[in-house]
Amino acid sequence: MTVRPIRIIGDPVLRTACTPVTRFDAALQQLVDDLMDTLTGEPGRAGVAAPQIGVDAQVFVYDADGHRGHLINPTIELSDDVQDDDEGCLSIPGLYFPTRRALHATVHGVDRHGDPLTISGSGFLARALQHETDHLAGRLYVDTLRGDVRRKALREIRAGRFDSPRRRG
């Protein structure tokens, strides 16, 4: 079991669009396993994307609403219906803000063997799929915030008011 450390906001890898996966080899198998171990290594995690463990690859794993799996090279389709709920991120630990997301999402990609894979979900699963897909494009959930909520989030991040491992150590 390999639980990898999560990169924290400020790390450039979190702001860089990931490279599509083209080799479905042992290294990719290990990456998917490491991501899943990192996801399940602590309770309450809904997803982990490759850049969150410092890897430039379009891969994420998820565990939301009773659905668990992985997706490689995803593209996403979103409904026009929206949901508003608090959202957080392992890369900005301890901060949660009301975040507007599509109510339904369908993500197309491939699995670790290169076989086509489609995942559709509503509610929390849709939110998790959107959140992880955003990571692969170099976006964080705070980038979707608007108005006073965005200003508050950015103030708290600049002030270091999140549960940073650097502050614990």
mmCIF file with all atom_site columns, C-alpha atoms in Angstrom:
data_model
loop_
_atom_site.group_PDB
_atom_site.id
_atom_site.type_symbol
_atom_site.label_atom_id
_atom_site.label_alt_id
_atom_site.label_comp_id
_atom_site.label_asym_id
_atom_site.label_entity_id
_atom_site.label_seq_id
_atom_site.pdbx_PDB_ins_code
_atom_site.Cartn_x
_atom_site.Cartn_y
_atom_site.Cartn_z
_atom_site.occupancy
_atom_site.B_iso_or_equiv
_atom_site.pdbx_formal_charge
_atom_site.auth_seq_id
_atom_site.auth_comp_id
_atom_site.auth_asym_id
_atom_site.auth_atom_id
_atom_site.pdbx_PDB_model_num
ATOM 1   C CA . MET A 1 1   ? 0.000   0.000  0.000   1.00 0.00 ? 1   MET A CA 1
ATOM 2   C CA . THR A 1 2   ? 1.460   3.335  -1.098  1.00 0.00 ? 2   THR A CA 1
ATOM 3   C CA . VAL A 1 3   ? -0.228  6.427  0.302   1.00 0.00 ? 3   VAL A CA 1
ATOM 4   C CA . ARG A 1 4   ? 1.391   9.417  -1.362  1.00 0.00 ? 4   ARG A CA 1
ATOM 5   C CA . PRO A 1 5   ? 1.559   12.914 0.204   1.00 0.00 ? 5   PRO A CA 1
ATOM 6   C CA . ILE A 1 6   ? -0.964  15.440 -1.111  1.00 0.00 ? 6   ILE A CA 1
ATOM 7   C CA . ARG A 1 7   ? 0.415   18.594 -2.740  1.00 0.00 ? 7   ARG A CA 1
ATOM 8   C CA . ILE A 1 8   ? -0.885  21.798 -1.177  1.00 0.00 ? 8   ILE A CA 1
ATOM 9   C CA . ILE A 1 9   ? -2.026  25.013 -2.882  1.00 0.00 ? 9   ILE A CA 1
ATOM 10  C CA . GLY A 1 10  ? 0.989   27.010 -3.959  1.00 0.00 ? 10  GLY A CA 1
ATOM 11  C CA . ASP A 1 11  ? 2.602   23.983 -5.606  1.00 0.00 ? 11  ASP A CA 1
ATOM 12  C CA . PRO A 1 12  ? 2.812   24.754 -9.366  1.00 0.00 ? 12  PRO A CA 1
ATOM 13  C CA . VAL A 1 13  ? 1.783   21.205 -10.316 1.00 0.00 ? 13  VAL A CA 1
ATOM 14  C CA . LEU A 1 14  ? -1.743  22.026 -9.121  1.00 0.00 ? 14  LEU A CA 1
ATOM 15  C CA . ARG A 1 15  ? -1.997  24.911 -11.611 1.00 0.00 ? 15  ARG A CA 1
ATOM 16  C CA . THR A 1 16  ? -0.660  23.062 -14.656 1.00 0.00 ? 16  THR A CA 1
ATOM 17  C CA . ALA A 1 17  ? -2.849  21.241 -17.181 1.00 0.00 ? 17  ALA A CA 1
ATOM 18  C CA . CYS A 1 18  ? -1.922  17.554 -17.221 1.00 0.00 ? 18  CYS A CA 1
ATOM 19  C CA . THR A 1 19  ? -0.596  15.603 -20.160 1.00 0.00 ? 19  THR A CA 1
ATOM 20  C CA . PRO A 1 20  ? -2.885  12.937 -21.669 1.00 0.00 ? 20  PRO A CA 1
ATOM 21  C CA . VAL A 1 21  ? -1.882  9.349  -20.958 1.00 0.00 ? 21  VAL A CA 1
ATOM 22  C CA . THR A 1 22  ? -0.560  7.503  -24.029 1.00 0.00 ? 22  THR A CA 1
ATOM 23  C CA . ARG A 1 23  ? 1.199   4.500  -22.459 1.00 0.00 ? 23  ARG A CA 1
ATOM 24  C CA . PHE A 1 24  ? -0.832  1.874  -20.668 1.00 0.00 ? 24  PHE A CA 1
ATOM 25  C CA . ASP A 1 25  ? 2.057   0.141  -18.985 1.00 0.00 ? 25  ASP A CA 1
ATOM 26  C CA . ALA A 1 26  ? 3.176   -0.983 -15.530 1.00 0.00 ? 26  ALA A CA 1
ATOM 27  C CA . ALA A 1 27  ? 3.949   2.608  -14.519 1.00 0.00 ? 27  ALA A CA 1
ATOM 28  C CA . LEU A 1 28  ? 0.338   3.607  -15.215 1.00 0.00 ? 28  LEU A CA 1
ATOM 29  C CA . GLN A 1 29  ? -0.930  0.567  -13.299 1.00 0.00 ? 29  GLN A CA 1
ATOM 30  C CA . GLN A 1 30  ? 1.216   1.649  -10.329 1.00 0.00 ? 30  GLN A CA 1
ATOM 31  C CA . LEU A 1 31  ? -0.028  5.250  -10.561 1.00 0.00 ? 31  LEU A CA 1
ATOM 32  C CA . VAL A 1 32  ? -3.670  4.124  -10.465 1.00 0.00 ? 32  VAL A CA 1
ATOM 33  C CA . ASP A 1 33  ? -2.891  1.849  -7.495  1.00 0.00 ? 33  ASP A CA 1
ATOM 34  C CA . ASP A 1 34  ? -1.053  4.660  -5.661  1.00 0.00 ? 34  ASP A CA 1
ATOM 35  C CA . LEU A 1 35  ? -3.936  7.066  -6.291  1.00 0.00 ? 35  LEU A CA 1
ATOM 36  C CA . MET A 1 36  ? -6.457  4.534  -4.965  1.00 0.00 ? 36  MET A CA 1
ATOM 37  C CA . ASP A 1 37  ? -4.282  3.798  -1.918  1.00 0.00 ? 37  ASP A CA 1
ATOM 38  C CA . THR A 1 38  ? -4.011  7.546  -1.266  1.00 0.00 ? 38  THR A CA 1
ATOM 39  C CA . LEU A 1 39  ? -7.783  7.938  -1.657  1.00 0.00 ? 39  LEU A CA 1
ATOM 40  C CA . THR A 1 40  ? -8.663  5.075  0.679   1.00 0.00 ? 40  THR A CA 1
ATOM 41  C CA . GLY A 1 41  ? -5.755  5.670  3.080   1.00 0.00 ? 41  GLY A CA 1
ATOM 42  C CA . GLU A 1 42  ? -7.793  8.151  5.114   1.00 0.00 ? 42  GLU A CA 1
ATOM 43  C CA . PRO A 1 43  ? -11.549 8.263  5.663   1.00 0.00 ? 43  PRO A CA 1
ATOM 44  C CA . GLY A 1 44  ? -13.740 10.906 4.075   1.00 0.00 ? 44  GLY A CA 1
ATOM 45  C CA . ARG A 1 45  ? -11.877 11.342 0.804   1.00 0.00 ? 45  ARG A CA 1
ATOM 46  C CA . ALA A 1 46  ? -14.017 11.539 -2.364  1.00 0.00 ? 46  ALA A CA 1
ATOM 47  C CA . GLY A 1 47  ? -11.286 11.707 -4.998  1.00 0.00 ? 47  GLY A CA 1
ATOM 48  C CA . VAL A 1 48  ? -7.614  12.220 -5.762  1.00 0.00 ? 48  VAL A CA 1
ATOM 49  C CA . ALA A 1 49  ? -6.149  13.410 -9.053  1.00 0.00 ? 49  ALA A CA 1
ATOM 50  C CA . ALA A 1 50  ? -2.626  12.690 -10.285 1.00 0.00 ? 50  ALA A CA 1
ATOM 51  C CA . PRO A 1 51  ? -1.368  16.293 -9.912  1.00 0.00 ? 51  PRO A CA 1
ATOM 52  C CA . GLN A 1 52  ? -2.357  16.176 -6.238  1.00 0.00 ? 52  GLN A CA 1
ATOM 53  C CA . ILE A 1 53  ? 0.419   13.623 -5.743  1.00 0.00 ? 53  ILE A CA 1
ATOM 54  C CA . GLY A 1 54  ? 2.792   15.504 -8.049  1.00 0.00 ? 54  GLY A CA 1
ATOM 55  C CA . VAL A 1 55  ? 2.239   13.515 -11.253 1.00 0.00 ? 55  VAL A CA 1
ATOM 56  C CA . ASP A 1 56  ? 1.605   15.105 -14.661 1.00 0.00 ? 56  ASP A CA 1
ATOM 57  C CA . ALA A 1 57  ? -0.986  12.683 -16.047 1.00 0.00 ? 57  ALA A CA 1
ATOM 58  C CA . GLN A 1 58  ? -4.692  12.865 -16.822 1.00 0.00 ? 58  GLN A CA 1
ATOM 59  C CA . VAL A 1 59  ? -5.729  10.292 -14.208 1.00 0.00 ? 59  VAL A CA 1
ATOM 60  C CA . PHE A 1 60  ? -8.024  10.460 -11.193 1.00 0.00 ? 60  PHE A CA 1
ATOM 61  C CA . VAL A 1 61  ? -9.730  8.098  -8.762  1.00 0.00 ? 61  VAL A CA 1
ATOM 62  C CA . TYR A 1 62  ? -13.025 8.653  -6.983  1.00 0.00 ? 62  TYR A CA 1
ATOM 63  C CA . ASP A 1 63  ? -15.191 7.195  -4.209  1.00 0.00 ? 63  ASP A CA 1
ATOM 64  C CA . ALA A 1 64  ? -18.538 8.980  -3.960  1.00 0.00 ? 64  ALA A CA 1
ATOM 65  C CA . ASP A 1 65  ? -22.136 7.916  -3.396  1.00 0.00 ? 65  ASP A CA 1
ATOM 66  C CA . GLY A 1 66  ? -21.187 4.239  -3.383  1.00 0.00 ? 66  GLY A CA 1
ATOM 67  C CA . HIS A 1 67  ? -19.264 4.443  -6.665  1.00 0.00 ? 67  HIS A CA 1
ATOM 68  C CA . ARG A 1 68  ? -15.510 3.852  -6.680  1.00 0.00 ? 68  ARG A CA 1
ATOM 69  C CA . GLY A 1 69  ? -13.141 3.747  -9.628  1.00 0.00 ? 69  GLY A CA 1
ATOM 70  C CA . HIS A 1 70  ? -10.650 5.530  -11.807 1.00 0.00 ? 70  HIS A CA 1
ATOM 71  C CA . LEU A 1 71  ? -10.680 7.398  -15.097 1.00 0.00 ? 71  LEU A CA 1
ATOM 72  C CA . ILE A 1 72  ? -7.952  8.315  -17.555 1.00 0.00 ? 72  ILE A CA 1
ATOM 73  C CA . ASN A 1 73  ? -8.021  11.128 -20.166 1.00 0.00 ? 73  ASN A CA 1
ATOM 74  C CA . PRO A 1 74  ? -11.521 12.295 -19.208 1.00 0.00 ? 74  PRO A CA 1
ATOM 75  C CA . THR A 1 75  ? -13.874 14.574 -21.060 1.00 0.00 ? 75  THR A CA 1
ATOM 76  C CA . ILE A 1 76  ? -16.937 15.824 -19.229 1.00 0.00 ? 76  ILE A CA 1
ATOM 77  C CA . GLU A 1 77  ? -20.518 16.699 -20.152 1.00 0.00 ? 77  GLU A CA 1
ATOM 78  C CA . LEU A 1 78  ? -22.543 18.779 -17.682 1.00 0.00 ? 78  LEU A CA 1
ATOM 79  C CA . SER A 1 79  ? -26.251 19.376 -17.224 1.00 0.00 ? 79  SER A CA 1
ATOM 80  C CA . ASP A 1 80  ? -27.750 22.841 -17.129 1.00 0.00 ? 80  ASP A CA 1
ATOM 81  C CA . ASP A 1 81  ? -29.320 22.060 -13.732 1.00 0.00 ? 81  ASP A CA 1
ATOM 82  C CA . VAL A 1 82  ? -27.150 23.249 -10.858 1.00 0.00 ? 82  VAL A CA 1
ATOM 83  C CA . GLN A 1 83  ? -26.469 22.408 -7.238  1.00 0.00 ? 83  GLN A CA 1
ATOM 84  C CA . ASP A 1 84  ? -24.978 24.588 -4.529  1.00 0.00 ? 84  ASP A CA 1
ATOM 85  C CA . ASP A 1 85  ? -23.221 22.913 -1.645  1.00 0.00 ? 85  ASP A CA 1
ATOM 86  C CA . ASP A 1 86  ? -20.060 23.292 0.381   1.00 0.00 ? 86  ASP A CA 1
ATOM 87  C CA . GLU A 1 87  ? -16.962 21.928 -1.314  1.00 0.00 ? 87  GLU A CA 1
ATOM 88  C CA . GLY A 1 88  ? -13.457 21.351 -0.058  1.00 0.00 ? 88  GLY A CA 1
ATOM 89  C CA . CYS A 1 89  ? -10.193 20.019 -1.433  1.00 0.00 ? 89  CYS A CA 1
ATOM 90  C CA . LEU A 1 90  ? -7.382  17.883 -0.058  1.00 0.00 ? 90  LEU A CA 1
ATOM 91  C CA . SER A 1 91  ? -4.982  20.445 -1.553  1.00 0.00 ? 91  SER A CA 1
ATOM 92  C CA . ILE A 1 92  ? -6.600  23.256 0.467   1.00 0.00 ? 92  ILE A CA 1
ATOM 93  C CA . PRO A 1 93  ? -7.267  21.295 3.661   1.00 0.00 ? 93  PRO A CA 1
ATOM 94  C CA . GLY A 1 94  ? -9.816  22.461 6.173   1.00 0.00 ? 94  GLY A CA 1
ATOM 95  C CA . LEU A 1 95  ? -11.492 25.131 4.030   1.00 0.00 ? 95  LEU A CA 1
ATOM 96  C CA . TYR A 1 96  ? -14.991 24.617 2.622   1.00 0.00 ? 96  TYR A CA 1
ATOM 97  C CA . PHE A 1 97  ? -17.036 27.079 0.601   1.00 0.00 ? 97  PHE A CA 1
ATOM 98  C CA . PRO A 1 98  ? -20.413 26.998 -1.138  1.00 0.00 ? 98  PRO A CA 1
ATOM 99  C CA . THR A 1 99  ? -19.592 26.028 -4.716  1.00 0.00 ? 99  THR A CA 1
ATOM 100 C CA . ARG A 1 100 ? -21.953 25.940 -7.681  1.00 0.00 ? 100 ARG A CA 1
ATOM 101 C CA . ARG A 1 101 ? -21.645 22.812 -9.821  1.00 0.00 ? 101 ARG A CA 1
ATOM 102 C CA . ALA A 1 102 ? -23.776 21.056 -12.416 1.00 0.00 ? 102 ALA A CA 1
ATOM 103 C CA . LEU A 1 103 ? -26.291 18.685 -10.846 1.00 0.00 ? 103 LEU A CA 1
ATOM 104 C CA . HIS A 1 104 ? -25.512 15.900 -13.338 1.00 0.00 ? 104 HIS A CA 1
ATOM 105 C CA . ALA A 1 105 ? -22.210 14.958 -14.984 1.00 0.00 ? 105 ALA A CA 1
ATOM 106 C CA . THR A 1 106 ? -21.130 12.323 -17.473 1.00 0.00 ? 106 THR A CA 1
ATOM 107 C CA . VAL A 1 107 ? -17.428 11.659 -17.893 1.00 0.00 ? 107 VAL A CA 1
ATOM 108 C CA . HIS A 1 108 ? -15.952 9.708  -20.806 1.00 0.00 ? 108 HIS A CA 1
ATOM 109 C CA . GLY A 1 109 ? -12.438 8.319  -20.841 1.00 0.00 ? 109 GLY A CA 1
ATOM 110 C CA . VAL A 1 110 ? -10.608 5.039  -20.575 1.00 0.00 ? 110 VAL A CA 1
ATOM 111 C CA . ASP A 1 111 ? -9.625  2.643  -17.817 1.00 0.00 ? 111 ASP A CA 1
ATOM 112 C CA . ARG A 1 112 ? -6.127  1.466  -16.883 1.00 0.00 ? 112 ARG A CA 1
ATOM 113 C CA . HIS A 1 113 ? -6.134  -0.963 -19.806 1.00 0.00 ? 113 HIS A CA 1
ATOM 114 C CA . GLY A 1 114 ? -7.175  1.638  -22.382 1.00 0.00 ? 114 GLY A CA 1
ATOM 115 C CA . ASP A 1 115 ? -10.755 0.350  -22.624 1.00 0.00 ? 115 ASP A CA 1
ATOM 116 C CA . PRO A 1 116 ? -13.531 2.969  -23.011 1.00 0.00 ? 116 PRO A CA 1
ATOM 117 C CA . LEU A 1 117 ? -15.268 3.960  -19.792 1.00 0.00 ? 117 LEU A CA 1
ATOM 118 C CA . THR A 1 118 ? -18.217 6.242  -19.054 1.00 0.00 ? 118 THR A CA 1
ATOM 119 C CA . ILE A 1 119 ? -19.332 7.333  -15.598 1.00 0.00 ? 119 ILE A CA 1
ATOM 120 C CA . SER A 1 120 ? -22.533 9.283  -15.001 1.00 0.00 ? 120 SER A CA 1
ATOM 121 C CA . GLY A 1 121 ? -23.768 10.655 -11.741 1.00 0.00 ? 121 GLY A CA 1
ATOM 122 C CA . SER A 1 122 ? -25.868 13.222 -9.958  1.00 0.00 ? 122 SER A CA 1
ATOM 123 C CA . GLY A 1 123 ? -25.455 15.120 -6.724  1.00 0.00 ? 123 GLY A CA 1
ATOM 124 C CA . PHE A 1 124 ? -22.273 14.330 -4.799  1.00 0.00 ? 124 PHE A CA 1
ATOM 125 C CA . LEU A 1 125 ? -20.883 11.954 -7.452  1.00 0.00 ? 125 LEU A CA 1
ATOM 126 C CA . ALA A 1 126 ? -21.368 14.632 -10.136 1.00 0.00 ? 126 ALA A CA 1
ATOM 127 C CA . ARG A 1 127 ? -19.609 17.152 -7.883  1.00 0.00 ? 127 ARG A CA 1
ATOM 128 C CA . ALA A 1 128 ? -16.676 14.792 -7.314  1.00 0.00 ? 128 ALA A CA 1
ATOM 129 C CA . LEU A 1 129 ? -16.325 14.050 -11.041 1.00 0.00 ? 129 LEU A CA 1
ATOM 130 C CA . GLN A 1 130 ? -16.279 17.771 -11.849 1.00 0.00 ? 130 GLN A CA 1
ATOM 131 C CA . HIS A 1 131 ? -13.821 18.532 -9.048  1.00 0.00 ? 131 HIS A CA 1
ATOM 132 C CA . GLU A 1 132 ? -11.336 15.837 -10.126 1.00 0.00 ? 132 GLU A CA 1
ATOM 133 C CA . THR A 1 133 ? -11.658 16.669 -13.841 1.00 0.00 ? 133 THR A CA 1
ATOM 134 C CA . ASP A 1 134 ? -10.887 20.304 -12.962 1.00 0.00 ? 134 ASP A CA 1
ATOM 135 C CA . HIS A 1 135 ? -7.662  19.211 -11.228 1.00 0.00 ? 135 HIS A CA 1
ATOM 136 C CA . LEU A 1 136 ? -6.451  17.682 -14.490 1.00 0.00 ? 136 LEU A CA 1
ATOM 137 C CA . ALA A 1 137 ? -6.921  21.060 -16.197 1.00 0.00 ? 137 ALA A CA 1
ATOM 138 C CA . GLY A 1 138 ? -4.951  22.902 -13.487 1.00 0.00 ? 138 GLY A CA 1
ATOM 139 C CA . ARG A 1 139 ? -8.075  24.334 -11.820 1.00 0.00 ? 139 ARG A CA 1
ATOM 140 C CA . LEU A 1 140 ? -9.018  24.303 -8.146  1.00 0.00 ? 140 LEU A CA 1
ATOM 141 C CA . TYR A 1 141 ? -12.550 24.623 -6.805  1.00 0.00 ? 141 TYR A CA 1
ATOM 142 C CA . VAL A 1 142 ? -11.779 28.100 -5.466  1.00 0.00 ? 142 VAL A CA 1
ATOM 143 C CA . ASP A 1 143 ? -11.370 29.213 -9.095  1.00 0.00 ? 143 ASP A CA 1
ATOM 144 C CA . THR A 1 144 ? -15.121 28.664 -9.594  1.00 0.00 ? 144 THR A CA 1
ATOM 145 C CA . LEU A 1 145 ? -16.127 30.862 -6.653  1.00 0.00 ? 145 LEU A CA 1
ATOM 146 C CA . ARG A 1 146 ? -17.546 34.326 -7.245  1.00 0.00 ? 146 ARG A CA 1
ATOM 147 C CA . GLY A 1 147 ? -18.136 37.563 -5.350  1.00 0.00 ? 147 GLY A CA 1
ATOM 148 C CA . ASP A 1 148 ? -17.782 37.757 -1.569  1.00 0.00 ? 148 ASP A CA 1
ATOM 149 C CA . VAL A 1 149 ? -17.284 33.990 -1.232  1.00 0.00 ? 149 VAL A CA 1
ATOM 150 C CA . ARG A 1 150 ? -14.287 34.110 -3.584  1.00 0.00 ? 150 ARG A CA 1
ATOM 151 C CA . ARG A 1 151 ? -12.789 37.111 -1.794  1.00 0.00 ? 151 ARG A CA 1
ATOM 152 C CA . LYS A 1 152 ? -13.168 35.366 1.580   1.00 0.00 ? 152 LYS A CA 1
ATOM 153 C CA . ALA A 1 153 ? -11.622 32.132 0.265   1.00 0.00 ? 153 ALA A CA 1
ATOM 154 C CA . LEU A 1 154 ? -8.632  33.929 -1.231  1.00 0.00 ? 154 LEU A CA 1
ATOM 155 C CA . ARG A 1 155 ? -8.103  35.954 1.976   1.00 0.00 ? 155 ARG A CA 1
ATOM 156 C CA . GLU A 1 156 ? -8.087  32.762 4.057   1.00 0.00 ? 156 GLU A CA 1
ATOM 157 C CA . ILE A 1 157 ? -5.705  31.023 1.665   1.00 0.00 ? 157 ILE A CA 1
ATOM 158 C CA . ARG A 1 158 ? -3.310  34.001 1.592   1.00 0.00 ? 158 ARG A CA 1
ATOM 159 C CA . ALA A 1 159 ? -3.412  34.165 5.388   1.00 0.00 ? 159 ALA A CA 1
ATOM 160 C CA . GLY A 1 160 ? -2.630  30.440 5.599   1.00 0.00 ? 160 GLY A CA 1
ATOM 161 C CA . ARG A 1 161 ? -5.878  29.715 7.415   1.00 0.00 ? 161 ARG A CA 1
ATOM 162 C CA . PHE A 1 162 ? -6.143  26.236 6.001   1.00 0.00 ? 162 PHE A CA 1
ATOM 163 C CA . ASP A 1 163 ? -4.922  23.118 7.756   1.00 0.00 ? 163 ASP A CA 1
ATOM 164 C CA . SER A 1 164 ? -1.525  23.062 6.060   1.00 0.00 ? 164 SER A CA 1
ATOM 165 C CA . PRO A 1 165 ? 0.850   20.185 6.824   1.00 0.00 ? 165 PRO A CA 1
ATOM 166 C CA . ARG A 1 166 ? 3.615   22.812 6.898   1.00 0.00 ? 166 ARG A CA 1
ATOM 167 C CA . ARG A 1 167 ? 1.900   24.447 9.875   1.00 0.00 ? 167 ARG A CA 1
ATOM 168 C CA . ARG A 1 168 ? 1.592   21.098 11.695  1.00 0.00 ? 168 ARG A CA 1
ATOM 169 C CA . GLY A 1 169 ? 5.235   20.069 11.235  1.00 0.00 ? 169 GLY A CA 1
#
